[in-house]
mmCIF file of C-alpha atoms in Angstrom:
data_model
loop_
_atom_site.group_PDB
_atom_site.id
_atom_site.type_symbol
_atom_site.label_atom_id
_atom_site.label_comp_id
_atom_site.label_asym_id
_atom_site.label_seq_id
_atom_site.Cartn_x
_atom_site.Cartn_y
_atom_site.Cartn_z
ATOM 1 C CA MET A 1 171.360 76.023 -29.679
ATOM 2 C CA THR A 2 171.741 75.183 -26.015
ATOM 3 C CA GLU A 3 171.514 72.019 -24.009
ATOM 4 C CA THR A 4 170.627 71.890 -20.363
ATOM 5 C CA ALA A 5 171.594 69.503 -17.665
ATOM 6 C CA SER A 6 168.446 68.036 -16.228
ATOM 7 C CA ALA A 7 168.803 66.253 -12.928
ATOM 8 C CA ALA A 8 166.231 63.619 -12.118
ATOM 9 C CA GLY A 9 162.893 65.318 -11.686
ATOM 10 C CA THR A 10 164.165 68.757 -12.749
ATOM 11 C CA PRO A 11 162.064 70.359 -15.522
ATOM 12 C CA ALA A 12 164.106 71.187 -18.644
ATOM 13 C CA ALA A 13 163.162 74.862 -18.351
ATOM 14 C CA LEU A 14 164.722 75.028 -14.865
ATOM 15 C CA ALA A 15 167.808 72.886 -15.502
ATOM 16 C CA GLU A 16 171.311 74.332 -15.415
ATOM 17 C CA PRO A 17 172.619 74.896 -18.975
ATOM 18 C CA ARG A 18 175.793 73.043 -19.973
ATOM 19 C CA ARG A 19 176.232 73.464 -23.712
ATOM 20 C CA ARG A 20 177.824 76.717 -24.870
ATOM 21 C CA VAL A 21 175.697 79.059 -26.958
ATOM 22 C CA GLY A 22 176.855 79.658 -30.519
ATOM 23 C CA GLY A 23 177.867 82.721 -32.482
ATOM 24 C CA ARG A 24 174.408 83.268 -33.988
ATOM 25 C CA TRP A 25 172.816 83.291 -30.527
ATOM 26 C CA ILE A 26 175.362 85.798 -29.233
ATOM 27 C CA ALA A 27 175.033 88.006 -32.339
ATOM 28 C CA ALA A 28 171.239 88.098 -32.043
ATOM 29 C CA PHE A 29 171.516 88.759 -28.290
ATOM 30 C CA ALA A 30 173.942 91.648 -28.889
ATOM 31 C CA ALA A 31 171.707 93.096 -31.628
ATOM 32 C CA ALA A 32 168.692 93.063 -29.305
ATOM 33 C CA TRP A 33 170.655 94.932 -26.636
ATOM 34 C CA LEU A 34 171.890 97.445 -29.210
ATOM 35 C CA GLY A 35 168.282 98.287 -30.025
ATOM 36 C CA VAL A 36 167.419 98.489 -26.326
ATOM 37 C CA TRP A 37 170.262 100.851 -25.464
ATOM 38 C CA MET A 38 169.686 103.154 -28.446
ATOM 39 C CA ALA A 39 166.002 103.504 -27.574
ATOM 40 C CA GLN A 40 166.703 104.119 -23.882
ATOM 41 C CA LEU A 41 169.946 106.084 -23.771
ATOM 42 C CA ALA A 42 169.652 108.436 -26.759
ATOM 43 C CA PRO A 43 166.401 109.911 -25.356
ATOM 44 C CA PHE A 44 167.802 110.005 -21.821
ATOM 45 C CA GLN A 45 171.058 111.664 -22.859
ATOM 46 C CA GLN A 46 169.771 114.121 -25.441
ATOM 47 C CA LEU A 47 166.202 114.128 -26.769
ATOM 48 C CA LEU A 48 164.359 114.150 -23.446
ATOM 49 C CA PRO A 49 166.498 116.827 -21.721
ATOM 50 C CA LEU A 50 166.110 119.105 -24.745
ATOM 51 C CA GLN A 51 162.340 118.590 -24.794
ATOM 52 C CA VAL A 52 162.147 119.378 -21.090
ATOM 53 C CA GLU A 53 164.297 122.461 -21.550
ATOM 54 C CA ARG A 54 161.981 123.785 -24.267
ATOM 55 C CA GLN A 55 158.895 123.195 -22.139
ATOM 56 C CA VAL A 56 160.347 124.880 -19.061
ATOM 57 C CA GLY A 57 161.241 127.906 -21.158
ATOM 58 C CA ASP A 58 163.299 130.932 -20.214
ATOM 59 C CA THR A 59 163.822 130.158 -16.534
ATOM 60 C CA PRO A 60 166.884 129.408 -14.405
ATOM 61 C CA TRP A 61 168.644 126.269 -15.632
ATOM 62 C CA GLN A 62 167.999 124.562 -12.318
ATOM 63 C CA ASP A 63 164.294 124.421 -13.244
ATOM 64 C CA SER A 64 165.089 122.318 -16.311
ATOM 65 C CA VAL A 65 167.224 119.950 -14.267
ATOM 66 C CA LEU A 66 164.501 119.697 -11.614
ATOM 67 C CA ALA A 67 161.802 118.919 -14.197
ATOM 68 C CA PHE A 68 164.034 116.330 -15.861
ATOM 69 C CA GLY A 69 164.794 114.848 -12.450
ATOM 70 C CA VAL A 70 161.109 114.537 -11.540
ATOM 71 C CA ILE A 71 160.301 112.798 -14.828
ATOM 72 C CA SER A 72 163.253 110.434 -14.370
ATOM 73 C CA GLY A 73 162.294 109.795 -10.757
ATOM 74 C CA ILE A 74 158.726 108.802 -11.651
ATOM 75 C CA ALA A 75 160.099 106.422 -14.264
ATOM 76 C CA GLY A 76 162.451 105.002 -11.641
ATOM 77 C CA VAL A 77 159.554 104.212 -9.305
ATOM 78 C CA CYS A 78 157.815 102.418 -12.175
ATOM 79 C CA ALA A 79 160.986 100.373 -12.750
ATOM 80 C CA ILE A 80 161.070 99.272 -9.105
ATOM 81 C CA VAL A 81 157.664 97.643 -9.593
ATOM 82 C CA ALA A 82 157.964 96.489 -13.200
ATOM 83 C CA TYR A 83 161.279 94.654 -13.017
ATOM 84 C CA PRO A 84 160.573 92.018 -10.347
ATOM 85 C CA LEU A 85 156.867 91.748 -11.217
ATOM 86 C CA THR A 86 157.384 90.946 -14.884
ATOM 87 C CA GLY A 87 160.348 88.735 -14.034
ATOM 88 C CA ALA A 88 158.157 86.712 -11.660
ATOM 89 C CA LEU A 89 155.397 86.436 -14.248
ATOM 90 C CA SER A 90 157.818 85.249 -16.924
ATOM 91 C CA ASP A 91 159.051 82.563 -14.507
ATOM 92 C CA ARG A 92 155.493 81.209 -14.447
ATOM 93 C CA THR A 93 154.605 81.619 -18.132
ATOM 94 C CA THR A 94 153.574 78.361 -19.821
ATOM 95 C CA SER A 95 153.062 79.704 -23.353
ATOM 96 C CA ARG A 96 153.845 77.366 -26.245
ATOM 97 C CA PHE A 97 156.330 80.047 -27.376
ATOM 98 C CA GLY A 98 158.327 79.619 -24.153
ATOM 99 C CA ARG A 99 158.666 81.502 -20.877
ATOM 100 C CA ARG A 100 160.712 84.527 -21.942
ATOM 101 C CA ARG A 101 159.842 85.059 -25.601
ATOM 102 C CA PRO A 102 156.300 86.482 -25.046
ATOM 103 C CA TRP A 103 157.659 89.020 -22.554
ATOM 104 C CA ILE A 104 160.527 90.002 -24.841
ATOM 105 C CA ALA A 105 158.062 90.633 -27.679
ATOM 106 C CA GLY A 106 155.499 92.430 -25.516
ATOM 107 C CA GLY A 107 158.107 94.575 -23.768
ATOM 108 C CA ALA A 108 159.691 95.576 -27.079
ATOM 109 C CA LEU A 109 156.331 96.643 -28.513
ATOM 110 C CA LEU A 110 155.347 98.671 -25.436
ATOM 111 C CA PHE A 111 158.800 100.280 -25.286
ATOM 112 C CA ALA A 112 158.771 101.142 -28.999
ATOM 113 C CA LEU A 113 155.233 102.541 -28.916
ATOM 114 C CA ALA A 114 155.967 104.779 -25.918
ATOM 115 C CA VAL A 115 159.192 106.049 -27.517
ATOM 116 C CA PHE A 116 157.328 106.798 -30.746
ATOM 117 C CA VAL A 117 154.595 108.757 -28.938
ATOM 118 C CA LEU A 118 157.230 110.767 -27.044
ATOM 119 C CA GLY A 119 158.046 112.566 -30.281
ATOM 120 C CA PHE A 120 154.602 114.189 -30.327
ATOM 121 C CA GLN A 121 154.562 115.458 -26.729
ATOM 122 C CA ASN A 122 154.463 119.194 -26.042
ATOM 123 C CA GLU A 123 153.698 119.202 -22.319
ATOM 124 C CA LEU A 124 155.713 118.064 -19.316
ATOM 125 C CA VAL A 125 152.880 115.799 -18.143
ATOM 126 C CA GLY A 126 152.810 114.010 -21.487
ATOM 127 C CA LEU A 127 156.582 113.620 -21.426
ATOM 128 C CA GLY A 128 156.414 112.152 -17.938
ATOM 129 C CA ILE A 129 153.671 109.646 -18.786
ATOM 130 C CA CYS A 130 155.285 108.486 -22.016
ATOM 131 C CA TRP A 131 158.751 108.174 -20.492
ATOM 132 C CA ALA A 132 157.328 106.162 -17.577
ATOM 133 C CA LEU A 133 155.611 103.807 -20.049
ATOM 134 C CA ALA A 134 158.828 103.561 -22.056
ATOM 135 C CA ILE A 135 160.753 102.533 -18.944
ATOM 136 C CA VAL A 136 158.092 99.948 -18.065
ATOM 137 C CA GLY A 137 158.486 98.470 -21.564
ATOM 138 C CA PHE A 138 162.269 98.619 -21.138
ATOM 139 C CA CYS A 139 161.976 96.708 -17.851
ATOM 140 C CA VAL A 140 159.639 94.048 -19.260
ATOM 141 C CA LEU A 141 161.964 93.489 -22.223
ATOM 142 C CA THR A 142 165.270 93.481 -20.361
ATOM 143 C CA ALA A 143 164.000 91.399 -17.422
ATOM 144 C CA ALA A 144 163.228 88.614 -19.879
ATOM 145 C CA LEU A 145 166.418 89.127 -21.899
ATOM 146 C CA THR A 146 168.706 88.896 -18.882
ATOM 147 C CA ALA A 147 166.871 85.811 -17.631
ATOM 148 C CA THR A 148 167.824 84.001 -20.855
ATOM 149 C CA ILE A 149 171.462 84.088 -19.687
ATOM 150 C CA SER A 150 170.621 81.952 -16.644
ATOM 151 C CA ASP A 151 168.299 79.789 -18.741
ATOM 152 C CA GLN A 152 170.597 79.119 -21.688
ATOM 153 C CA VAL A 153 174.240 80.090 -21.028
ATOM 154 C CA PRO A 154 176.620 77.895 -18.979
ATOM 155 C CA VAL A 155 178.501 79.561 -16.122
ATOM 156 C CA GLY A 156 181.872 79.334 -17.875
ATOM 157 C CA GLN A 157 180.604 81.424 -20.807
ATOM 158 C CA ARG A 158 178.593 84.047 -18.954
ATOM 159 C CA GLY A 159 181.386 86.620 -18.741
ATOM 160 C CA VAL A 160 181.710 86.664 -22.527
ATOM 161 C CA VAL A 161 177.949 86.798 -23.064
ATOM 162 C CA ALA A 162 177.466 89.507 -20.418
ATOM 163 C CA ALA A 163 180.024 91.617 -22.268
ATOM 164 C CA PHE A 164 177.580 91.678 -25.174
ATOM 165 C CA ILE A 165 175.144 93.537 -22.948
ATOM 166 C CA SER A 166 177.688 96.221 -22.052
ATOM 167 C CA ALA A 167 179.447 96.642 -25.404
ATOM 168 C CA PRO A 168 176.140 97.369 -27.219
ATOM 169 C CA GLN A 169 175.336 99.843 -24.445
ATOM 170 C CA ALA A 170 178.395 101.879 -25.344
ATOM 171 C CA VAL A 171 177.771 101.595 -29.087
ATOM 172 C CA GLY A 172 174.074 102.335 -28.582
ATOM 173 C CA ILE A 173 174.766 105.656 -26.853
ATOM 174 C CA ILE A 174 176.972 107.023 -29.591
ATOM 175 C CA LEU A 175 175.000 105.557 -32.506
ATOM 176 C CA GLY A 176 171.702 106.760 -31.087
ATOM 177 C CA ILE A 177 172.995 110.289 -30.516
ATOM 178 C CA VAL A 178 174.549 110.410 -34.010
ATOM 179 C CA LEU A 179 171.282 109.267 -35.570
ATOM 180 C CA VAL A 180 169.055 111.781 -33.772
ATOM 181 C CA THR A 181 171.575 114.618 -34.204
ATOM 182 C CA PHE A 182 172.616 114.254 -37.845
ATOM 183 C CA VAL A 183 170.297 111.799 -39.630
ATOM 184 C CA PHE A 184 166.818 111.844 -38.092
ATOM 185 C CA VAL A 185 166.664 115.459 -36.957
ATOM 186 C CA GLY A 186 163.738 116.615 -34.845
ATOM 187 C CA ASP A 187 161.740 114.968 -32.081
ATOM 188 C CA VAL A 188 159.286 113.050 -34.273
ATOM 189 C CA ALA A 189 161.902 111.721 -36.702
ATOM 190 C CA GLY A 190 164.382 110.904 -33.947
ATOM 191 C CA TYR A 191 162.007 109.029 -31.671
ATOM 192 C CA THR A 192 160.373 107.214 -34.611
ATOM 193 C CA ALA A 193 163.740 105.988 -35.892
ATOM 194 C CA LEU A 194 164.721 104.706 -32.436
ATOM 195 C CA ALA A 195 161.381 102.906 -32.013
ATOM 196 C CA VAL A 196 161.599 101.199 -35.415
ATOM 197 C CA LEU A 197 165.227 100.162 -34.885
ATOM 198 C CA LEU A 198 164.365 98.707 -31.475
ATOM 199 C CA VAL A 199 161.750 96.373 -32.947
ATOM 200 C CA LEU A 200 163.890 95.386 -35.939
ATOM 201 C CA LEU A 201 166.901 94.550 -33.764
ATOM 202 C CA VAL A 202 164.927 92.466 -31.238
ATOM 203 C CA ILE A 203 163.220 90.290 -33.876
ATOM 204 C CA PRO A 204 166.306 88.127 -34.715
ATOM 205 C CA PHE A 205 166.656 87.013 -31.099
ATOM 206 C CA LEU A 206 162.972 86.090 -30.946
ATOM 207 C CA VAL A 207 163.404 83.970 -34.072
ATOM 208 C CA LEU A 208 166.799 82.357 -33.388
ATOM 209 C CA ALA A 209 167.009 81.826 -29.613
ATOM 210 C CA PRO A 210 165.430 78.670 -28.164
ATOM 211 C CA ASP A 211 163.112 79.060 -25.193
ATOM 212 C CA ALA A 212 162.168 75.936 -23.242
ATOM 213 C CA ARG A 213 158.471 75.634 -22.494
ATOM 214 C CA LEU A 214 157.424 75.246 -18.880
ATOM 215 C CA ALA A 215 154.737 72.635 -18.310
ATOM 216 C CA ARG A 216 151.746 73.725 -16.270
ATOM 217 C CA ALA A 217 152.451 70.957 -13.779
ATOM 218 C CA ASP A 218 155.922 72.385 -13.157
ATOM 219 C CA ARG A 219 154.804 75.991 -12.776
ATOM 220 C CA PRO A 220 155.486 77.421 -9.296
ATOM 221 C CA PRO A 221 152.306 78.373 -7.451
ATOM 222 C CA PHE A 222 151.310 81.978 -7.964
ATOM 223 C CA THR A 223 149.448 84.079 -5.419
ATOM 224 C CA LEU A 224 149.635 87.777 -4.691
ATOM 225 C CA ALA A 225 150.874 87.070 -1.176
ATOM 226 C CA ALA A 226 153.604 84.757 -2.461
ATOM 227 C CA LEU A 227 154.633 87.346 -5.054
ATOM 228 C CA ILE A 228 154.899 90.132 -2.484
ATOM 229 C CA GLU A 229 156.800 87.870 -0.090
ATOM 230 C CA GLY A 230 159.145 86.849 -2.908
ATOM 231 C CA MET A 231 160.139 90.465 -3.556
ATOM 232 C CA TRP A 232 162.326 90.266 -0.440
ATOM 233 C CA VAL A 233 165.423 88.098 -0.673
ATOM 234 C CA SER A 234 166.970 87.896 2.785
ATOM 235 C CA PRO A 235 170.620 89.043 2.755
ATOM 236 C CA ARG A 236 171.168 86.916 5.849
ATOM 237 C CA ALA A 237 169.953 83.763 4.126
ATOM 238 C CA HIS A 238 171.565 84.675 0.791
ATOM 239 C CA PRO A 239 174.522 86.987 1.565
ATOM 240 C CA ASP A 240 176.114 86.666 -1.891
ATOM 241 C CA PHE A 241 172.905 87.909 -3.485
ATOM 242 C CA GLY A 242 172.727 90.837 -1.038
ATOM 243 C CA TRP A 243 176.347 91.926 -1.523
ATOM 244 C CA THR A 244 176.078 91.656 -5.305
ATOM 245 C CA LEU A 245 172.915 93.761 -5.298
ATOM 246 C CA LEU A 246 174.486 96.421 -3.046
ATOM 247 C CA GLY A 247 177.606 96.606 -5.214
ATOM 248 C CA ARG A 248 175.449 96.949 -8.304
ATOM 249 C CA ILE A 249 173.483 99.826 -6.782
ATOM 250 C CA LEU A 250 176.585 101.753 -5.705
ATOM 251 C CA VAL A 251 178.500 101.357 -8.974
ATOM 252 C CA ASN A 252 175.467 102.290 -11.070
ATOM 253 C CA ILE A 253 174.733 105.347 -8.932
ATOM 254 C CA GLY A 254 178.305 106.485 -9.495
ATOM 255 C CA ASN A 255 178.030 105.975 -13.228
ATOM 256 C CA ALA A 256 174.615 107.629 -13.443
ATOM 257 C CA LEU A 257 175.844 110.729 -11.613
ATOM 258 C CA GLY A 258 178.743 110.915 -14.057
ATOM 259 C CA THR A 259 176.735 110.463 -17.260
ATOM 260 C CA GLY A 260 173.078 111.316 -16.684
ATOM 261 C CA LEU A 261 173.559 115.084 -16.557
ATOM 262 C CA LEU A 262 176.376 115.526 -19.077
ATOM 263 C CA LEU A 263 174.403 117.831 -21.351
ATOM 264 C CA TYR A 264 173.549 120.140 -18.453
ATOM 265 C CA PHE A 265 177.162 119.955 -17.211
ATOM 266 C CA LEU A 266 178.437 121.122 -20.600
ATOM 267 C CA GLU A 267 175.843 123.869 -21.032
ATOM 268 C CA PHE A 268 175.681 125.285 -17.529
ATOM 269 C CA GLY A 269 178.842 124.016 -15.872
ATOM 270 C CA LEU A 270 181.282 124.727 -18.697
ATOM 271 C CA HIS A 271 179.061 127.482 -20.171
ATOM 272 C CA LEU A 272 179.071 126.132 -23.726
ATOM 273 C CA LYS A 273 176.499 127.293 -26.256
ATOM 274 C CA ALA A 274 173.747 124.786 -27.048
ATOM 275 C CA ALA A 275 175.217 123.733 -30.417
ATOM 276 C CA ASP A 276 178.718 123.460 -28.964
ATOM 277 C CA ALA A 277 177.376 121.471 -26.012
ATOM 278 C CA ASN A 278 175.789 118.922 -28.385
ATOM 279 C CA ASP A 279 179.077 118.489 -30.250
ATOM 280 C CA ALA A 280 181.017 118.220 -26.993
ATOM 281 C CA LEU A 281 178.524 115.656 -25.681
ATOM 282 C CA LEU A 282 179.131 113.528 -28.767
ATOM 283 C CA GLU A 283 182.918 113.689 -28.224
ATOM 284 C CA LEU A 284 182.622 112.748 -24.557
ATOM 285 C CA VAL A 285 180.262 109.890 -25.268
ATOM 286 C CA LEU A 286 182.565 108.593 -28.007
ATOM 287 C CA VAL A 287 185.530 108.453 -25.615
ATOM 288 C CA TYR A 288 183.354 106.850 -22.941
ATOM 289 C CA MET A 289 182.095 104.292 -25.474
ATOM 290 C CA VAL A 290 185.521 103.234 -26.727
ATOM 291 C CA PHE A 291 186.800 102.479 -23.250
ATOM 292 C CA ILE A 292 183.622 100.644 -22.212
ATOM 293 C CA VAL A 293 183.849 98.363 -25.252
ATOM 294 C CA ILE A 294 187.539 97.602 -24.668
ATOM 295 C CA ALA A 295 187.154 96.976 -20.943
ATOM 296 C CA SER A 296 183.977 94.903 -21.195
ATOM 297 C CA LEU A 297 185.067 92.597 -24.020
ATOM 298 C CA VAL A 298 188.554 92.002 -22.589
ATOM 299 C CA GLY A 299 187.334 91.786 -19.000
ATOM 300 C CA GLY A 300 184.470 89.406 -19.753
ATOM 301 C CA ARG A 301 186.707 86.912 -21.530
ATOM 302 C CA LEU A 302 189.427 87.231 -18.874
ATOM 303 C CA SER A 303 186.971 86.688 -16.006
ATOM 304 C CA ASP A 304 185.720 83.477 -17.626
ATOM 305 C CA ARG A 305 189.308 82.309 -18.063
ATOM 306 C CA ILE A 306 190.429 82.923 -14.471
ATOM 307 C CA GLY A 307 187.043 82.031 -12.981
ATOM 308 C CA ARG A 308 186.866 85.153 -10.798
ATOM 309 C CA ARG A 309 184.568 88.191 -10.963
ATOM 310 C CA LYS A 310 185.219 90.211 -7.785
ATOM 311 C CA PRO A 311 188.585 91.822 -8.768
ATOM 312 C CA PHE A 312 186.932 93.481 -11.755
ATOM 313 C CA VAL A 313 184.282 95.071 -9.512
ATOM 314 C CA ILE A 314 186.986 96.489 -7.230
ATOM 315 C CA VAL A 315 188.888 97.989 -10.185
ATOM 316 C CA ALA A 316 185.638 99.478 -11.502
ATOM 317 C CA ALA A 317 184.896 101.220 -8.204
ATOM 318 C CA ILE A 318 188.386 102.743 -7.974
ATOM 319 C CA LEU A 319 188.375 104.048 -11.554
ATOM 320 C CA GLN A 320 184.901 105.545 -11.194
ATOM 321 C CA ALA A 321 185.919 107.304 -7.980
ATOM 322 C CA VAL A 322 188.949 108.865 -9.684
ATOM 323 C CA ALA A 323 186.791 109.955 -12.647
ATOM 324 C CA ALA A 324 184.249 111.578 -10.313
ATOM 325 C CA LEU A 325 186.980 113.524 -8.506
ATOM 326 C CA LEU A 326 188.342 114.835 -11.809
ATOM 327 C CA LEU A 327 184.927 115.943 -13.054
ATOM 328 C CA GLY A 328 184.039 117.593 -9.758
ATOM 329 C CA LEU A 329 187.323 119.298 -8.911
ATOM 330 C CA VAL A 330 188.566 120.348 -12.363
ATOM 331 C CA PRO A 331 185.562 121.402 -14.501
ATOM 332 C CA VAL A 332 187.489 121.818 -17.766
ATOM 333 C CA PHE A 333 186.552 120.062 -21.004
ATOM 334 C CA GLY A 334 189.989 118.482 -21.495
ATOM 335 C CA VAL A 335 189.887 117.020 -17.991
ATOM 336 C CA ALA A 336 186.303 115.892 -18.610
ATOM 337 C CA MET A 337 187.593 113.862 -21.565
ATOM 338 C CA VAL A 338 190.079 112.112 -19.278
ATOM 339 C CA GLY A 339 187.326 111.581 -16.730
ATOM 340 C CA GLY A 340 185.084 110.123 -19.436
ATOM 341 C CA ALA A 341 187.816 107.675 -20.435
ATOM 342 C CA LEU A 342 188.343 106.544 -16.820
ATOM 343 C CA LEU A 343 184.587 106.332 -16.246
ATOM 344 C CA GLY A 344 184.191 104.170 -19.349
ATOM 345 C CA LEU A 345 187.134 101.976 -18.403
ATOM 346 C CA GLY A 346 185.788 101.471 -14.896
ATOM 347 C CA TYR A 347 182.185 100.903 -15.915
ATOM 348 C CA GLY A 348 183.253 98.547 -18.702
ATOM 349 C CA SER A 349 185.276 96.519 -16.193
ATOM 350 C CA PHE A 350 182.205 96.297 -13.997
ATOM 351 C CA LEU A 351 179.805 95.413 -16.791
ATOM 352 C CA ALA A 352 182.171 92.694 -18.011
ATOM 353 C CA VAL A 353 181.384 90.593 -14.948
ATOM 354 C CA ASP A 354 178.287 92.146 -13.397
ATOM 355 C CA GLN A 355 175.589 90.162 -15.175
ATOM 356 C CA ALA A 356 177.594 86.950 -14.998
ATOM 357 C CA LEU A 357 178.083 87.456 -11.258
ATOM 358 C CA ALA A 358 174.385 88.195 -10.770
ATOM 359 C CA THR A 359 173.353 84.945 -12.458
ATOM 360 C CA GLN A 360 175.668 82.938 -10.192
ATOM 361 C CA VAL A 361 174.153 84.099 -6.881
ATOM 362 C CA LEU A 362 170.455 83.486 -7.611
ATOM 363 C CA PRO A 363 168.728 81.653 -4.739
ATOM 364 C CA ASP A 364 166.283 79.498 -6.742
ATOM 365 C CA PRO A 365 166.263 78.375 -10.405
ATOM 366 C CA ALA A 366 162.469 78.543 -10.403
ATOM 367 C CA ASP A 367 162.630 82.293 -9.699
ATOM 368 C CA ARG A 368 165.452 83.340 -12.025
ATOM 369 C CA GLY A 369 163.382 86.010 -13.760
ATOM 370 C CA LYS A 370 162.065 87.513 -10.532
ATOM 371 C CA ASP A 371 165.438 87.526 -8.790
ATOM 372 C CA LEU A 372 167.207 89.004 -11.807
ATOM 373 C CA GLY A 373 164.385 91.547 -11.937
ATOM 374 C CA ILE A 374 165.318 92.598 -8.404
ATOM 375 C CA MET A 375 168.965 92.750 -9.489
ATOM 376 C CA ASN A 376 168.056 94.810 -12.536
ATOM 377 C CA ILE A 377 166.421 97.471 -10.383
ATOM 378 C CA ALA A 378 170.000 98.422 -9.595
ATOM 379 C CA LEU A 379 170.590 99.094 -13.303
ATOM 380 C CA ALA A 380 167.609 101.293 -14.155
ATOM 381 C CA VAL A 381 166.728 103.038 -10.910
ATOM 382 C CA PRO A 382 170.075 104.771 -10.141
ATOM 383 C CA GLN A 383 170.103 106.188 -13.660
ATOM 384 C CA ALA A 384 166.541 107.408 -13.272
ATOM 385 C CA LEU A 385 166.949 108.835 -9.757
ATOM 386 C CA ALA A 386 170.390 110.448 -10.116
ATOM 387 C CA PRO A 387 169.003 113.571 -11.863
ATOM 388 C CA CYS A 388 166.611 114.123 -8.937
ATOM 389 C CA SER A 389 169.524 114.918 -6.623
ATOM 390 C CA ALA A 390 171.241 117.395 -8.935
ATOM 391 C CA PRO A 391 169.171 120.523 -8.184
ATOM 392 C CA SER A 392 170.004 120.273 -4.481
ATOM 393 C CA TRP A 393 173.695 120.585 -5.339
ATOM 394 C CA SER A 394 173.399 123.653 -7.558
#
């Protein structure tokens, strides 16, 4: 349970939280993110590239990367719209179930349905449409989930809680790939399993987490003009918000370039056979995962203790730069393992404080969902757009 501090005249739904969230809340929150990351990253890392490769057929490998990049790019454009729009709408939701809960449920269902239908697609157009819908569902779900941190978690606990976004991300990658590679083999079985697990893992948070209801009288006015105007947060008026957003974009672009094309790197850069490339991908992801979990859990707790977030972002940038140099200059699998470890360590350090930092620079408590939606564009879009640039480098 949480308790908020309500200044005179401040609606409970907009008040700054003071009471720490408990273990059950954090466990349900982490479980929801585990489902999210499995459903998003296992397809992105393995299932979707393999589907694209089969559809492109016996052509130069650059064609597969280009097709994958176009599909990812379209999904990225959808994310740019979906994140702030659904965040703004959740800010103004007056449902008796709360502001965020309806969007968490609806986003999870749309995401799961699109992932399920992906397993039956045999054309590039179908893959593109379904993946775009999946990313829209992902955005709706995660925009509401991240807003619950600002709504329910006090500032002094946000580093720890934010770590339970990043640690499930690392576990979700490896667990999702293991499941679709060794347990639920084939497109239909793999995508179906990920869709079902997503729904099952989100349900506990919907049941356990409180969600203050916003009274209609307290709802911010909503017009299309106001919504469009609100999509721009002036970096001059709110410099902390602008710098945090820019840092998020740059770090996530670096990470996306290092991870989003790993399967192609192994197959066509290191010239591994398809089966060997899948095994090597699993090894790389495992190393990456271990270091993300360590860095995020330790870093999140440490940042809460010292009350500072910026040093962890600086360390993350340096480690990611070193990892990128290793991967680019020494394309050998052993060196790639070292690069994966450094990339995971750096990205984990960043994720340990990133979400906590983002929640502390929001301009207006009435627009937490919308502003975090703008921030979250920097999470999804670099990952989606990074593959688009790869063919120009080949």
